[in-house]
Amino acid sequence: MIQTVDSYLADAIRNGRPIEALIATRRLGEITSERAKEAARAATSGSWSWTDVGAALGMTKQAAHEKLRARVRDDLDKARTKLHEAEEAGHAKIARRAARGRARLDEAPPLTPKIESVRQRIDEWERSQHDKLTRNVKKGREELSRAEQSVQENLNTDEYSA
């Protein structure tokens, strides 16, 4: 399979499609980087040592360890960013929905019965939705912290093992 990919790239370059080859090599780099990370995680979670992982990658166990640690840190940072963005978007969406409901109430004739009780229900709904979202985000942050702690423990344990 690797020879097939290499032949494709060489053919693209020879036949005047170097940009196509560059795009393919960039994408292959992204794919191989992700698969290397997955394989290293699976190996170190299994019965293989950092020495084995390093040898498979053509580097020392320390270099492999540092490379994976940096990738894990990057992944956790990305997950934290996505969680934060999702939290902001969620709170904004809740606020917009409540504001639309209040705007409809403002358009109703002033003497319409039960407007205040409907307004209170909208306020309660908004509060409960914000609280629910905050609890879920807190759980997500706790899961990220546990994952980070687990990875760090595995990295530290493996770091000192032969």
CSV table of C-alpha atoms in Angstrom, one decimal:
chain,number,residue,atom,x,y,z
A,1,MET,CA,0.0,0.0,0.0
A,2,ILE,CA,2.8,2.4,0.8
A,3,GLN,CA,4.4,1.7,-2.5
A,4,THR,CA,1.1,2.5,-4.2
A,5,VAL,CA,0.9,5.8,-2.5
A,6,ASP,CA,4.6,6.6,-3.3
A,7,SER,CA,4.0,5.7,-7.0
A,8,TYR,CA,0.9,7.9,-7.1
A,9,LEU,CA,2.9,10.9,-5.7
A,10,ALA,CA,5.8,10.3,-8.0
A,11,ASP,CA,3.4,10.1,-11.0
A,12,ALA,CA,1.7,13.3,-10.0
A,13,ILE,CA,5.0,15.1,-9.8
A,14,ARG,CA,6.3,13.7,-13.1
A,15,ASN,CA,3.0,14.5,-14.9
A,16,GLY,CA,2.9,18.2,-14.0
A,17,ARG,CA,0.6,17.9,-10.9
A,18,PRO,CA,3.0,18.9,-8.1
A,19,ILE,CA,0.3,20.8,-6.2
A,20,GLU,CA,-1.9,17.7,-6.2
A,21,ALA,CA,1.1,15.8,-4.8
A,22,LEU,CA,1.7,18.5,-2.1
A,23,ILE,CA,-1.9,18.4,-1.0
A,24,ALA,CA,-1.8,14.6,-0.8
A,25,THR,CA,1.4,14.6,1.2
A,26,ARG,CA,0.0,17.3,3.6
A,27,ARG,CA,-3.2,15.2,4.1
A,28,LEU,CA,-1.2,12.0,4.5
A,29,GLY,CA,0.9,13.7,7.2
A,30,GLU,CA,-2.3,14.6,9.1
A,31,ILE,CA,-3.6,11.1,8.8
A,32,THR,CA,-0.3,9.4,9.8
A,33,SER,CA,0.2,11.8,12.7
A,34,GLU,CA,-3.3,10.9,14.0
A,35,ARG,CA,-2.8,7.2,13.5
A,36,ALA,CA,0.7,7.3,15.2
A,37,LYS,CA,-0.9,9.0,18.2
A,38,GLU,CA,-3.7,6.3,18.3
A,39,ALA,CA,-1.2,3.5,17.9
A,40,ALA,CA,1.1,4.9,20.6
A,41,ARG,CA,-1.8,5.2,23.0
A,42,ALA,CA,-2.9,1.7,22.3
A,43,ALA,CA,0.6,0.3,22.7
A,44,THR,CA,1.3,2.1,26.0
A,45,SER,CA,-2.1,1.1,27.3
A,46,GLY,CA,-1.3,-2.5,26.4
A,47,SER,CA,1.7,-4.5,27.0
A,48,TRP,CA,4.3,-2.5,25.1
A,49,SER,CA,6.8,-0.1,26.7
A,50,TRP,CA,7.9,3.3,25.7
A,51,THR,CA,11.1,1.6,24.5
A,52,ASP,CA,9.0,-0.4,22.1
A,53,VAL,CA,7.1,2.6,20.9
A,54,GLY,CA,10.3,4.6,20.4
A,55,ALA,CA,11.9,1.8,18.5
A,56,ALA,CA,8.8,1.5,16.2
A,57,LEU,CA,9.0,5.3,15.5
A,58,GLY,CA,12.7,5.2,15.0
A,59,MET,CA,13.5,7.4,18.1
A,60,THR,CA,14.3,7.0,21.8
A,61,LYS,CA,11.7,6.1,24.3
A,62,GLN,CA,12.2,9.6,25.8
A,63,ALA,CA,11.5,11.3,22.4
A,64,ALA,CA,8.4,9.1,21.8
A,65,HIS,CA,7.2,9.9,25.3
A,66,GLU,CA,7.6,13.6,24.8
A,67,LYS,CA,6.0,13.6,21.4
A,68,LEU,CA,3.0,11.7,22.7
A,69,ARG,CA,2.8,14.0,25.8
A,70,ALA,CA,2.7,17.1,23.6
A,71,ARG,CA,0.0,15.6,21.4
A,72,VAL,CA,-2.1,14.6,24.4
A,73,ARG,CA,-1.7,18.1,25.8
A,74,ASP,CA,-2.7,19.6,22.4
A,75,ASP,CA,-5.8,17.3,22.3
A,76,LEU,CA,-6.8,18.3,25.8
A,77,ASP,CA,-6.4,22.0,25.0
A,78,LYS,CA,-8.5,21.6,21.9
A,79,ALA,CA,-11.2,19.7,23.9
A,80,ARG,CA,-11.2,22.5,26.6
A,81,THR,CA,-11.5,25.2,23.8
A,82,LYS,CA,-14.4,23.3,22.2
A,83,LEU,CA,-16.1,22.9,25.5
A,84,HIS,CA,-15.7,26.6,26.3
A,85,GLU,CA,-17.1,27.6,22.9
A,86,ALA,CA,-20.0,25.2,23.2
A,87,GLU,CA,-20.8,26.6,26.7
A,88,GLU,CA,-20.8,30.2,25.3
A,89,ALA,CA,-22.9,29.2,22.3
A,90,GLY,CA,-25.3,27.3,24.5
A,91,HIS,CA,-25.9,30.1,27.0
A,92,ALA,CA,-26.4,32.6,24.1
A,93,LYS,CA,-28.9,30.3,22.4
A,94,ILE,CA,-30.9,29.9,25.7
A,95,ALA,CA,-30.9,33.7,26.2
A,96,ARG,CA,-32.1,34.3,22.6
A,97,ARG,CA,-35.0,31.8,23.0
A,98,ALA,CA,-36.0,33.5,26.3
A,99,ALA,CA,-35.7,36.9,24.7
A,100,ARG,CA,-37.9,35.8,21.8
A,101,GLY,CA,-40.6,34.6,24.2
A,102,ARG,CA,-40.5,37.8,26.2
A,103,ALA,CA,-40.7,39.9,22.9
A,104,ARG,CA,-43.9,38.0,22.0
A,105,LEU,CA,-45.3,38.8,25.4
A,106,ASP,CA,-44.5,42.5,24.9
A,107,GLU,CA,-46.5,42.4,21.7
A,108,ALA,CA,-49.6,41.1,23.5
A,109,PRO,CA,-52.3,43.5,24.5
A,110,PRO,CA,-51.4,44.9,28.0
A,111,LEU,CA,-54.5,43.6,29.7
A,112,THR,CA,-54.1,40.0,28.5
A,113,PRO,CA,-54.5,37.7,31.5
A,114,LYS,CA,-51.7,35.5,32.7
A,115,ILE,CA,-48.9,37.5,31.0
A,116,GLU,CA,-47.0,37.9,34.2
A,117,SER,CA,-47.3,34.1,35.0
A,118,VAL,CA,-46.0,33.3,31.4
A,119,ARG,CA,-43.2,35.8,31.9
A,120,GLN,CA,-42.3,34.1,35.2
A,121,ARG,CA,-42.3,30.6,33.5
A,122,ILE,CA,-40.0,32.0,30.7
A,123,ASP,CA,-37.6,33.3,33.4
A,124,GLU,CA,-37.7,30.0,35.3
A,125,TRP,CA,-37.2,28.0,32.1
A,126,GLU,CA,-34.2,30.2,31.2
A,127,ARG,CA,-32.7,29.9,34.7
A,128,SER,CA,-33.1,26.1,34.7
A,129,GLN,CA,-31.6,25.8,31.2
A,130,HIS,CA,-28.6,27.9,32.1
A,131,ASP,CA,-28.2,25.8,35.3
A,132,LYS,CA,-28.5,22.5,33.4
A,133,LEU,CA,-25.9,23.7,30.8
A,134,THR,CA,-23.5,24.8,33.6
A,135,ARG,CA,-23.8,21.4,35.3
A,136,ASN,CA,-23.1,19.6,32.0
A,137,VAL,CA,-20.1,21.7,31.2
A,138,LYS,CA,-18.8,21.2,34.8
A,139,LYS,CA,-19.1,17.4,34.2
A,140,GLY,CA,-17.3,17.8,30.9
A,141,ARG,CA,-14.5,19.7,32.6
A,142,GLU,CA,-14.3,17.1,35.3
A,143,GLU,CA,-14.0,14.3,32.7
A,144,LEU,CA,-11.2,16.3,31.0
A,145,SER,CA,-9.4,16.7,34.3
A,146,ARG,CA,-9.7,13.0,35.0
A,147,ALA,CA,-8.5,12.1,31.5
A,148,GLU,CA,-5.6,14.4,31.9
A,149,GLN,CA,-4.7,13.0,35.3
A,150,SER,CA,-5.0,9.4,34.0
A,151,VAL,CA,-2.8,10.2,31.0
A,152,GLN,CA,-0.2,12.0,33.2
A,153,GLU,CA,-0.1,9.1,35.6
A,154,ASN,CA,0.4,6.6,32.7
A,155,LEU,CA,3.1,8.9,31.2
A,156,ASN,CA,4.9,9.3,34.6
A,157,THR,CA,4.7,5.6,35.4
A,158,ASP,CA,6.0,4.6,31.9
A,159,GLU,CA,8.6,7.3,32.0
A,160,TYR,CA,10.5,5.5,34.7
A,161,SER,CA,9.9,2.0,33.6
A,162,ALA,CA,12.5,0.2,31.5
